[in-house]
Amino acid sequence: MPGADSFGFSVPDVPPMLLIGPFLLAAGLYLLLRWVVRAPGGGASAVSVSQHALWVGVLGWLASSLQSAANAGILPLTGTSPALASPTGILVALAWPVLGCLAIHAIGQLSYPGPRLPRRIASLDVRRVRGFLPRRLAWTVLAILAGAGLQIAYVATLPGYEPIPFSTIQDSAGNFRPVGGDGRIAGNVLAACLGAAWLALAAGTASVLMLISRRRQLEALNPQENDVLRTIAMNRLLRTVATIAAGLGAVAGNFAVRPDPAANSTGWTNPAGLVALVVLLTMWAWAPPKLPSAHTDGYGIRLADSPASTHPATRLSVSVGAAMGIAAVAAGVLATFIPGFFVPGSGFPGQQMFFVPLLAVTVLLVAGAGELLLQRNYGSREVPRTWPREAVSPALLTTGITAAVLYVAITAVTAVGEWKLLEAGFVGSLRADSPNGGSAAWAIAATATAVVAAAACLPVAVARKRPGISADLPGLDAALRAITVHRVVRTLAAYCTVQGGVVLMTASSAWPPALGLPAALWPAAWQPVMIAGAMLAAVGVVIAVIPVRGFARIPASGRTVTQAAR
């Protein structure tokens, strides 16, 4: 049953899915990371271990955003209900990035493969945290944590304000002055929530550092490389912890600088937010060390490092990659000239949601055209066709699977929410003047995805059936096919991520009913979901522009396609 104590904490009725959701996410993340670390033939290699460490850091960084808690403790003047004004809501908003980031790094250490050799590799050395800790980075993070703690302690001394509607009052001297603005809760309540998050972050960081130092030796690496890998993991963890700590300080600073709405002061600046931005940029530039053997492992090569880099087919493939980017930009520019394309309610229903699919289809068609050009200019029936041993790298495949699963989940929850909106009599995102033109967002998204999936089959099919190229350069034919498949999977991963963000931003009002939130939030757009959608779309854009070599090296060796398979 719902209840409350004297401090204002409440225990709401929580849908069961919200309780088991984190455990399902953790299990899925574990399986995905196990897939990333797995090298061809099973086990692990220096390259797959390096990719695994990279993606643990990337996923931890993505989970660390405190954007949803930026206005914690602020009582908005407008709105049906205050956003993040109760301790329960604040703690939930802070728990996801803090605990989520720490959990990802912990799962990353637990997902490394176990021993496979008959004799287990062990070391008699005592492994302690300080033996692998990057000292300068550790002292920097400690200073940032201390600064955030002082900012939170200062917030505890600040009073709360009630929001006041904007108006003009007359003072005792007969002068008129404006008043009004957002209010804020008592500072000690927000400080208690931020302090709990700060303590969880500090204690969790120490625990994960101990887990990293005591992790078992990996058989794919020698003892020195195992030590470097631990330093890499600690570097990625500490850099993310620094941004979270700076974010907690920025949230406290945003609360502290809000002026009293009863005073004649409307302007304010948050210096802690500028500090958080500086910390973010600094942590981005603080790169970890690299595994030396990851650059000399034998199961793949870069085309630029081989004689194949000068072959005309290679140059054509590089040109196709540039043409794909140009085609996407051109399609986006041309879409702006279509009358009413971005005007809600004009044209066919939901045509604005076909903008991202338009770009994706254009890119995929250019990739297919590139394979046709390779076939016409350099393909030979006398050269056996070879298919890459690993057509898609584990990192890219993990990215694609994650994006697809996330997109399906977003579409399913949106469908449930829009159905509940109709049952409850709310028009929500189904109103006639919405960007969807009165149609369900999930149905439009599903239709657009079917079009993109059909377009993705063209370049893959052409790459599969194309005749072989250059028998004098072993591995070239397989590498060129791998490049095409990489580009297709990367495009699909970027599409699913961006389109998922578009669905969140377009149909944000469908999520409160789907999550069982109060009906007061149903009629209007829900800001947290819109923010999450914008962030997801930004991540999709980043995925789209990462070059093929940014995911993994291109497998050069391949297996010959038999005549029966042709």
Coordinates of C-alpha atoms in Angstrom, one line a residue:
M1 CA 0.0 0.0 0.0
P2 CA 1.2 3.6 -0.5
G3 CA 2.5 5.2 2.6
A4 CA 4.6 8.1 3.8
D5 CA 6.8 9.1 6.7
S6 CA 7.5 12.4 8.3
F7 CA 10.2 13.2 5.8
G8 CA 7.9 13.0 2.8
F9 CA 9.1 9.7 1.5
S10 CA 6.4 7.6 -0.1
V11 CA 6.2 4.1 -1.4
P12 CA 4.0 4.2 -4.5
D13 CA 2.5 1.2 -6.3
V14 CA 5.1 0.2 -8.7
P15 CA 4.3 -1.9 -11.8
P16 CA 6.0 -5.3 -11.7
M17 CA 7.9 -4.6 -15.0
L18 CA 9.7 -1.7 -13.4
L19 CA 11.0 -4.0 -10.6
I20 CA 12.2 -6.8 -12.8
G21 CA 13.3 -4.6 -15.7
P22 CA 16.8 -3.8 -14.2
F23 CA 17.5 -7.5 -13.7
L24 CA 16.5 -8.2 -17.3
L25 CA 18.7 -5.4 -18.5
A26 CA 21.6 -6.7 -16.5
A27 CA 21.1 -10.2 -17.9
G28 CA 20.9 -9.0 -21.4
L29 CA 24.0 -6.8 -20.9
Y30 CA 26.0 -9.7 -19.6
L31 CA 25.1 -11.9 -22.6
L32 CA 26.0 -9.1 -25.0
L33 CA 29.3 -8.4 -23.4
R34 CA 30.1 -12.2 -23.4
W35 CA 29.4 -12.1 -27.1
V36 CA 31.7 -9.1 -27.7
V37 CA 34.6 -10.7 -25.8
R38 CA 34.3 -14.0 -27.8
A39 CA 36.8 -14.3 -30.6
P40 CA 36.4 -16.5 -33.7
G41 CA 36.8 -20.1 -32.6
G42 CA 35.6 -19.4 -29.0
G43 CA 37.6 -18.1 -26.1
A44 CA 39.0 -14.6 -26.3
S45 CA 41.8 -12.7 -28.0
A46 CA 43.7 -9.5 -27.4
V47 CA 41.5 -7.7 -30.0
S48 CA 38.2 -9.0 -28.6
V49 CA 39.3 -8.2 -25.0
S50 CA 40.2 -4.6 -26.1
Q51 CA 36.8 -4.2 -27.8
H52 CA 35.1 -5.5 -24.7
A53 CA 36.9 -3.0 -22.5
L54 CA 35.9 -0.2 -25.0
W55 CA 32.2 -1.1 -25.0
V56 CA 32.0 -1.4 -21.3
G57 CA 33.3 2.1 -21.1
V58 CA 30.9 3.4 -23.8
L59 CA 27.9 1.7 -22.2
G60 CA 28.8 3.0 -18.8
W61 CA 29.2 6.5 -20.1
L62 CA 25.8 6.4 -21.9
A63 CA 24.2 5.2 -18.6
S64 CA 25.8 8.0 -16.5
S65 CA 23.7 11.0 -17.8
L66 CA 22.1 13.0 -15.0
Q67 CA 20.0 15.1 -17.5
S68 CA 16.7 13.8 -16.2
A69 CA 17.7 15.0 -12.7
A70 CA 19.0 18.4 -13.7
N71 CA 16.0 20.3 -12.1
A72 CA 15.8 18.1 -9.0
G73 CA 14.2 20.0 -6.1
I74 CA 12.8 22.8 -8.3
L75 CA 9.1 23.6 -8.0
P76 CA 8.0 24.7 -11.5
L77 CA 5.5 27.5 -11.7
T78 CA 3.5 25.8 -14.4
G79 CA 2.6 22.2 -14.9
T80 CA 0.0 19.7 -13.5
S81 CA 2.5 18.3 -11.0
P82 CA 5.9 19.3 -9.7
A83 CA 8.8 17.5 -11.4
L84 CA 11.2 15.8 -9.1
A85 CA 10.0 17.6 -6.0
S86 CA 9.6 14.5 -3.7
P87 CA 12.5 12.5 -2.2
T88 CA 11.2 9.4 -3.9
G89 CA 11.3 10.9 -7.3
I90 CA 14.7 12.5 -6.8
L91 CA 16.2 9.3 -5.5
V92 CA 14.9 7.3 -8.5
A93 CA 16.2 9.8 -11.0
L94 CA 19.6 9.7 -9.4
A95 CA 19.7 6.0 -8.8
W96 CA 19.5 5.1 -12.5
P97 CA 22.7 6.8 -13.7
V98 CA 24.7 6.2 -10.5
L99 CA 23.8 2.5 -9.9
G100 CA 23.5 1.8 -13.6
C101 CA 27.0 3.0 -14.4
L102 CA 28.6 1.0 -11.6
A103 CA 26.6 -2.1 -12.5
I104 CA 27.7 -1.9 -16.1
H105 CA 31.4 -1.8 -15.1
A106 CA 30.9 -4.6 -12.6
I107 CA 29.1 -6.8 -15.1
G108 CA 32.0 -6.0 -17.6
Q109 CA 34.4 -7.6 -15.2
L110 CA 32.2 -10.6 -14.5
S111 CA 31.6 -11.2 -18.2
Y112 CA 35.2 -12.1 -19.1
P113 CA 35.5 -15.8 -20.0
G114 CA 36.6 -18.4 -17.5
P115 CA 39.7 -20.6 -17.9
R116 CA 39.7 -23.0 -20.9
L117 CA 43.2 -24.5 -20.8
P118 CA 43.9 -27.8 -18.9
R119 CA 46.2 -25.9 -16.6
R120 CA 45.0 -22.6 -15.1
I121 CA 47.2 -19.6 -15.4
A122 CA 47.8 -18.1 -11.9
S123 CA 50.0 -15.5 -10.3
L124 CA 51.5 -15.5 -6.8
D125 CA 51.6 -11.7 -6.7
V126 CA 49.2 -9.9 -4.4
R127 CA 47.0 -7.7 -6.5
R128 CA 45.9 -4.5 -4.8
V129 CA 44.0 -1.5 -6.2
R130 CA 47.0 0.9 -5.9
G131 CA 49.1 -1.4 -8.1
F132 CA 47.0 -0.7 -11.2
L133 CA 45.4 2.7 -10.3
P134 CA 46.2 5.6 -12.6
R135 CA 47.5 7.9 -9.9
R136 CA 47.0 11.4 -11.5
L137 CA 43.5 10.5 -12.7
A138 CA 42.6 9.0 -9.2
W139 CA 43.7 12.2 -7.5
T140 CA 41.7 14.3 -10.0
V141 CA 38.6 12.2 -9.4
L142 CA 39.0 12.5 -5.6
A143 CA 39.2 16.3 -5.9
I144 CA 36.0 16.4 -8.0
L145 CA 34.2 14.1 -5.5
A146 CA 35.3 16.4 -2.7
G147 CA 34.1 19.5 -4.5
A148 CA 30.8 17.9 -5.2
G149 CA 30.5 16.9 -1.6
L150 CA 31.1 20.4 -0.4
Q151 CA 28.5 21.8 -2.9
I152 CA 25.9 19.3 -1.6
A153 CA 26.7 20.2 2.0
Y154 CA 26.2 23.9 1.2
V155 CA 22.8 23.1 -0.3
A156 CA 21.7 21.6 3.0
T157 CA 21.8 25.1 4.5
L158 CA 19.5 26.7 2.0
P159 CA 15.8 27.4 2.6
G160 CA 12.9 26.5 0.3
Y161 CA 10.6 28.8 -1.7
E162 CA 7.1 28.5 -2.9
P163 CA 6.5 29.2 -6.6
I164 CA 4.8 32.6 -7.1
P165 CA 2.9 33.6 -10.3
F166 CA 4.4 36.5 -12.2
S167 CA 2.9 39.8 -11.2
T168 CA 3.8 43.3 -10.1
I169 CA 3.5 44.5 -6.5
Q170 CA 3.8 47.9 -4.8
D171 CA 6.4 48.3 -2.0
S172 CA 6.3 50.6 1.0
A173 CA 7.9 53.4 -1.0
G174 CA 5.2 53.3 -3.6
N175 CA 7.4 51.7 -6.2
F176 CA 6.2 48.8 -8.4
R177 CA 8.5 45.8 -8.8
P178 CA 8.0 42.4 -10.6
V179 CA 7.8 39.2 -8.6
G180 CA 7.2 35.6 -9.5
G181 CA 9.0 32.5 -10.7
D182 CA 9.8 28.9 -9.9
G183 CA 10.2 27.8 -6.3
R184 CA 12.3 25.0 -4.7
I185 CA 12.0 22.5 -1.9
A186 CA 13.9 22.7 1.4
G187 CA 17.6 22.4 0.8
N188 CA 18.2 19.7 3.4
V189 CA 15.8 17.3 1.6
L190 CA 17.6 17.7 -1.7
A191 CA 21.0 17.4 0.1
A192 CA 19.9 14.2 1.7
C193 CA 19.1 12.7 -1.7
L194 CA 22.2 14.0 -3.4
G195 CA 24.3 12.9 -0.4
A196 CA 22.9 9.4 -0.7
A197 CA 23.8 9.3 -4.4
W198 CA 27.2 10.7 -3.6
L199 CA 27.9 8.0 -0.9
A200 CA 26.6 5.3 -3.2
L201 CA 28.9 6.5 -6.0
A202 CA 32.0 6.7 -3.7
A203 CA 31.4 3.3 -2.1
G204 CA 30.4 1.6 -5.4
T205 CA 33.5 3.0 -7.1
A206 CA 35.7 1.5 -4.4
S207 CA 34.0 -1.8 -4.7
V208 CA 34.3 -2.0 -8.5
L209 CA 38.0 -1.0 -8.2
M210 CA 38.5 -3.9 -5.9
L211 CA 36.7 -6.2 -8.3
I212 CA 38.9 -5.1 -11.1
S213 CA 42.1 -5.6 -9.2
R214 CA 41.1 -9.1 -8.0
R215 CA 39.6 -10.3 -11.3
R216 CA 41.2 -13.6 -12.5
Q217 CA 43.9 -13.6 -15.1
L218 CA 42.8 -13.9 -18.8
E219 CA 44.5 -16.7 -20.7
A220 CA 44.5 -14.6 -23.9
L221 CA 46.9 -12.1 -22.3
N222 CA 50.2 -12.4 -20.6
P223 CA 50.7 -11.1 -17.0
Q224 CA 51.9 -7.7 -18.1
E225 CA 48.9 -7.3 -20.5
N226 CA 46.5 -8.4 -17.7
D227 CA 47.9 -5.5 -15.6
V228 CA 47.4 -3.0 -18.4
L229 CA 43.8 -4.3 -18.9
R230 CA 43.1 -3.6 -15.3
T231 CA 44.5 -0.1 -15.6
I232 CA 42.3 0.4 -18.7
A233 CA 39.2 -0.7 -16.8
M234 CA 40.0 1.6 -13.9
N235 CA 40.7 4.5 -16.2
R236 CA 37.3 4.2 -17.9
L237 CA 35.5 3.7 -14.6
L238 CA 37.1 6.7 -12.9
R239 CA 36.5 9.0 -15.9
T240 CA 32.8 8.2 -15.8
V241 CA 32.7 8.6 -12.0
A242 CA 34.2 12.0 -12.4
T243 CA 31.5 13.2 -14.8
I244 CA 28.8 11.8 -12.5
A245 CA 30.3 13.5 -9.4
A246 CA 30.5 16.8 -11.4
G247 CA 26.9 16.2 -12.5
L248 CA 25.8 15.9 -8.9
G249 CA 27.5 19.1 -8.1
A250 CA 25.8 20.8 -11.1
V251 CA 22.4 19.6 -9.9
A252 CA 23.2 21.1 -6.4
G253 CA 24.4 24.3 -8.1
N254 CA 21.3 24.6 -10.2
F255 CA 19.3 24.4 -7.0
A256 CA 21.5 26.8 -5.0
V257 CA 21.4 29.7 -7.6
R258 CA 17.7 29.8 -8.1
P259 CA 16.5 33.2 -6.8
D260 CA 13.7 33.8 -4.4
P261 CA 10.6 34.4 -6.6
A262 CA 9.4 37.0 -4.0
A263 CA 12.6 39.1 -4.7
N264 CA 13.1 41.3 -7.6
S265 CA 15.6 39.0 -9.3
T266 CA 15.0 36.9 -12.4
G267 CA 18.5 36.2 -13.8
W268 CA 20.7 33.4 -12.6
T269 CA 23.8 31.5 -13.7
N270 CA 25.0 28.1 -12.6
P271 CA 28.8 28.1 -12.3
A272 CA 28.7 24.4 -11.2
G273 CA 27.2 23.6 -14.6
L274 CA 30.2 25.2 -16.4
V275 CA 32.6 23.2 -14.1
A276 CA 30.7 20.0 -15.0
L277 CA 31.2 20.8 -18.7
V278 CA 34.9 21.3 -18.2
V279 CA 35.1 18.0 -16.4
L280 CA 33.3 16.3 -19.1
L281 CA 35.6 17.6 -21.8
T282 CA 38.7 16.8 -19.7
M283 CA 37.5 13.2 -19.1
W284 CA 36.9 12.7 -22.8
A285 CA 40.5 13.7 -23.5
W286 CA 42.0 11.5 -20.7
A287 CA 42.5 8.4 -22.9
P288 CA 43.4 5.0 -21.3
P289 CA 46.5 3.0 -22.3
K290 CA 46.2 0.4 -25.0
L291 CA 47.0 -3.3 -25.3
P292 CA 50.1 -3.7 -27.5
S293 CA 49.1 -7.1 -28.8
A294 CA 45.7 -5.8 -29.9
H295 CA 47.4 -4.1 -32.8
T296 CA 49.4 -7.2 -33.9
D297 CA 46.8 -10.0 -33.5
G298 CA 46.6 -12.2 -36.5
Y299 CA 42.9 -12.7 -37.2
G300 CA 42.3 -9.5 -39.0
I301 CA 44.0 -6.6 -40.9
R302 CA 43.3 -3.1 -42.0
L303 CA 43.1 -2.6 -45.7
A304 CA 45.3 0.4 -45.4
D305 CA 48.1 -1.9 -43.9
S306 CA 48.0 -4.3 -46.9
P307 CA 48.9 -4.2 -50.6
A308 CA 45.1 -4.3 -51.3
S309 CA 44.9 -0.7 -50.3
T310 CA 46.1 0.3 -53.8
H311 CA 43.7 -1.9 -55.7
P312 CA 41.1 -0.1 -57.8
A313 CA 38.3 -2.1 -56.1
T314 CA 39.5 -0.8 -52.7
R315 CA 39.5 2.8 -53.9
L316 CA 36.0 2.3 -55.3
S317 CA 34.8 0.9 -52.0
V318 CA 36.2 3.9 -50.2
S319 CA 34.5 6.2 -52.6
V320 CA 31.2 4.4 -52.0
G321 CA 31.5 5.2 -48.3
A322 CA 31.9 8.9 -49.0
A323 CA 29.0 8.7 -51.4
M324 CA 26.8 7.2 -48.7
G325 CA 27.4 10.2 -46.5
I326 CA 26.8 12.7 -49.3
A327 CA 23.6 10.9 -50.3
A328 CA 22.2 11.1 -46.8
V329 CA 22.9 14.8 -46.6
A330 CA 21.4 15.4 -50.1
A331 CA 18.3 13.4 -49.2
G332 CA 17.8 15.5 -46.0
V333 CA 18.2 18.7 -47.9
L334 CA 15.8 17.7 -50.6
A335 CA 13.2 16.6 -48.0
T336 CA 13.1 20.2 -46.7
F337 CA 11.8 21.3 -50.2
I338 CA 8.9 18.9 -50.2
P339 CA 5.8 21.1 -49.5
G340 CA 4.4 20.4 -46.1
F341 CA 6.8 17.5 -45.3
F342 CA 7.5 18.9 -41.8
V343 CA 4.1 20.5 -41.3
P344 CA 1.9 18.5 -38.8
G345 CA -1.4 17.5 -40.3
S346 CA -0.4 17.9 -44.0
G347 CA 0.2 15.2 -46.5
F348 CA -0.3 11.6 -45.6
P349 CA -0.5 10.7 -41.8
G350 CA 2.8 10.6 -40.0
Q351 CA 4.9 11.6 -43.0
Q352 CA 7.3 13.4 -40.7
M353 CA 8.3 10.1 -39.1
F354 CA 9.4 8.9 -42.5
F355 CA 12.3 11.4 -42.6
V356 CA 14.8 9.1 -40.8
P357 CA 13.7 6.1 -42.9
L358 CA 14.2 8.2 -46.0
L359 CA 17.8 8.8 -45.1
A360 CA 18.4 5.2 -44.2
V361 CA 16.9 3.9 -47.4
T362 CA 19.0 6.3 -49.5
V363 CA 22.2 5.2 -47.8
L364 CA 21.4 1.5 -48.2
L365 CA 20.6 2.0 -51.9
V366 CA 24.0 3.7 -52.5
A367 CA 25.7 0.7 -50.7
G368 CA 23.9 -1.7 -53.0
A369 CA 24.8 0.4 -56.1
G370 CA 28.5 0.3 -54.9
E371 CA 28.4 -3.5 -54.9
L372 CA 26.9 -3.5 -58.4
L373 CA 29.7 -1.3 -59.6
L374 CA 32.3 -3.6 -58.0
Q375 CA 30.6 -6.6 -59.8
R376 CA 30.6 -4.9 -63.1
N377 CA 34.1 -3.4 -63.1
Y378 CA 36.2 -5.9 -61.2
G379 CA 34.2 -9.1 -60.7
S380 CA 35.3 -12.3 -62.4
R381 CA 33.6 -15.6 -62.7
E382 CA 36.9 -17.3 -62.7
V383 CA 37.9 -16.0 -59.2
P384 CA 36.2 -18.1 -56.4
R385 CA 33.9 -16.1 -54.2
T386 CA 35.0 -15.9 -50.6
W387 CA 32.9 -14.9 -47.6
P388 CA 34.5 -13.3 -44.6
R389 CA 35.1 -15.5 -41.7
E390 CA 33.5 -12.9 -39.4
A391 CA 31.2 -10.8 -41.6
V392 CA 30.3 -8.5 -38.7
S393 CA 32.6 -7.7 -35.8
P394 CA 31.3 -8.5 -32.3
A395 CA 31.3 -4.8 -31.3
L396 CA 29.1 -3.8 -34.3
L397 CA 26.9 -6.8 -34.0
T398 CA 26.4 -6.0 -30.3
T399 CA 25.5 -2.5 -31.2
G400 CA 23.0 -3.6 -33.8
I401 CA 21.4 -6.2 -31.6
T402 CA 21.1 -3.7 -28.7
A403 CA 19.7 -1.0 -31.0
A404 CA 17.1 -3.4 -32.5
V405 CA 16.0 -4.8 -29.1
L406 CA 15.7 -1.3 -27.7
Y407 CA 13.7 -0.1 -30.7
V408 CA 11.3 -3.0 -30.5
A409 CA 10.9 -2.4 -26.8
I410 CA 10.2 1.3 -27.4
T411 CA 7.7 0.5 -30.1
A412 CA 5.9 -2.1 -28.0
V413 CA 5.6 0.2 -24.9
T414 CA 4.4 3.0 -27.1
A415 CA 1.7 0.7 -28.6
V416 CA 0.5 -0.3 -25.2
G417 CA 0.4 3.3 -24.0
E418 CA -1.5 4.6 -27.1
W419 CA -4.0 1.8 -26.7
K420 CA -4.6 2.8 -23.0
L421 CA -4.9 6.4 -24.1
L422 CA -7.7 5.5 -26.5
E423 CA -9.4 3.3 -23.8
A424 CA -9.3 6.2 -21.3
G425 CA -10.6 8.7 -23.7
F426 CA -7.4 10.7 -24.0
V427 CA -6.3 11.7 -27.5
G428 CA -2.7 12.2 -26.4
S429 CA -0.4 11.6 -29.3
L430 CA -3.3 10.6 -31.5
R431 CA -4.8 14.1 -31.8
A432 CA -5.4 15.1 -35.4
D433 CA -2.9 18.1 -35.2
S434 CA 0.0 16.0 -34.0
P435 CA 3.0 15.2 -36.1
N436 CA 1.5 11.8 -36.8
G437 CA -1.7 13.3 -38.3
G438 CA -3.9 11.4 -35.9
S439 CA -2.3 8.0 -36.5
A440 CA -0.7 5.8 -34.0
A441 CA 3.1 6.4 -33.8
W442 CA 3.9 2.7 -33.3
A443 CA 2.1 1.7 -36.5
I444 CA 3.9 4.4 -38.5
A445 CA 7.2 3.4 -37.1
A446 CA 6.6 -0.3 -37.9
T447 CA 5.7 0.5 -41.5
A448 CA 8.8 2.7 -41.9
T449 CA 11.0 0.0 -40.4
A450 CA 9.6 -2.6 -42.8
V451 CA 10.6 -0.4 -45.8
V452 CA 14.1 0.1 -44.3
A453 CA 14.5 -3.7 -43.7
A454 CA 13.6 -4.4 -47.3
A455 CA 16.1 -1.9 -48.6
A456 CA 18.8 -3.5 -46.4
C457 CA 18.4 -6.8 -48.2
L458 CA 19.6 -5.4 -51.5
P459 CA 23.3 -4.7 -50.7
V460 CA 23.6 -7.8 -48.6
A461 CA 22.2 -10.0 -51.4
V462 CA 24.4 -8.4 -54.0
A463 CA 27.5 -8.8 -51.8
R464 CA 26.6 -12.4 -51.3
K465 CA 26.1 -13.2 -55.0
R466 CA 28.8 -11.0 -56.5
P467 CA 31.7 -12.8 -58.4
G468 CA 35.1 -12.9 -56.8
I469 CA 37.7 -10.1 -57.1
S470 CA 41.5 -10.4 -57.6
A471 CA 42.8 -13.9 -57.0
D472 CA 46.3 -12.3 -56.7
L473 CA 45.4 -10.6 -53.4
P474 CA 44.1 -13.2 -50.9
G475 CA 41.6 -11.7 -48.5
L476 CA 40.6 -8.7 -50.6
D477 CA 37.4 -10.2 -51.8
A478 CA 36.3 -11.2 -48.3
A479 CA 37.3 -7.9 -46.9
L480 CA 35.3 -5.9 -49.5
R481 CA 32.2 -8.0 -48.7
A482 CA 32.8 -7.5 -45.0
I483 CA 32.9 -3.7 -45.5
T484 CA 29.5 -3.8 -47.2
V485 CA 27.9 -5.9 -44.5
H486 CA 29.5 -3.7 -41.9
R487 CA 28.0 -0.6 -43.5
V488 CA 24.5 -2.2 -43.7
V489 CA 24.5 -3.3 -40.1
R490 CA 25.9 0.1 -39.0
T491 CA 23.1 1.8 -40.9
L492 CA 20.4 -0.4 -39.4
A493 CA 21.9 0.1 -35.9
A494 CA 21.9 3.9 -36.4
Y495 CA 18.4 3.8 -37.9
C496 CA 16.9 1.8 -35.0
T497 CA 18.5 4.2 -32.4
V498 CA 17.5 7.4 -34.1
Q499 CA 14.0 6.3 -35.0
G500 CA 13.5 5.0 -31.5
G501 CA 14.4 8.5 -30.2
V502 CA 11.9 10.0 -32.7
V503 CA 9.2 7.7 -31.5
L504 CA 9.9 8.7 -27.9
M505 CA 9.8 12.4 -28.8
T506 CA 6.7 12.1 -30.9
A507 CA 4.6 9.8 -28.7
S508 CA 5.9 10.8 -25.2
S509 CA 2.4 11.0 -23.9
A510 CA 1.9 7.3 -24.4
W511 CA 4.5 6.3 -21.8
P512 CA 2.9 7.5 -18.6
P513 CA -0.1 5.2 -19.0
A514 CA 2.1 2.4 -20.2
L515 CA 4.2 2.7 -17.0
G516 CA 1.2 3.0 -14.7
L517 CA 1.9 6.7 -13.8
P518 CA -0.8 9.1 -12.6
A519 CA -3.5 10.1 -15.1
A520 CA -2.6 13.8 -14.5
L521 CA 0.5 13.2 -16.7
W522 CA -1.4 11.5 -19.6
P523 CA -2.9 14.4 -21.7
A524 CA 0.4 16.3 -22.4
A525 CA 3.8 15.4 -23.7
W526 CA 6.0 13.9 -20.9
Q527 CA 9.3 15.8 -20.7
P528 CA 11.6 13.0 -19.3
V529 CA 10.7 10.7 -22.3
M530 CA 11.3 13.6 -24.7
I531 CA 14.7 14.2 -23.2
A532 CA 15.5 10.5 -23.4
G533 CA 14.4 10.5 -27.0
A534 CA 16.7 13.4 -27.9
M535 CA 19.6 11.7 -26.3
L536 CA 18.9 8.4 -28.0
A537 CA 18.7 10.2 -31.4
A538 CA 22.1 11.8 -30.7
V539 CA 23.6 8.4 -30.0
G540 CA 22.2 7.1 -33.2
V541 CA 23.8 10.0 -35.1
V542 CA 27.2 9.1 -33.5
I543 CA 26.8 5.5 -34.6
A544 CA 26.0 6.5 -38.1
V545 CA 29.2 8.5 -38.5
I546 CA 31.6 6.0 -36.9
P547 CA 33.8 4.6 -39.7
V548 CA 33.9 0.8 -40.2
R549 CA 37.4 0.7 -38.7
G550 CA 36.1 2.4 -35.6
F551 CA 34.2 -0.8 -34.6
A552 CA 36.8 -3.4 -35.3
R553 CA 39.4 -4.4 -37.9
I554 CA 38.1 -5.9 -41.1
P555 CA 38.5 -9.7 -41.1
A556 CA 40.8 -10.4 -44.1
S557 CA 40.6 -14.2 -44.3
G558 CA 37.6 -15.8 -45.6
R559 CA 36.0 -19.1 -46.6
T560 CA 35.4 -20.0 -50.2
V561 CA 31.8 -20.2 -51.2
T562 CA 31.2 -23.6 -52.8
Q563 CA 29.5 -24.0 -56.2
A564 CA 26.5 -25.5 -54.5
A565 CA 26.1 -22.4 -52.4
R566 CA 26.2 -20.2 -55.5

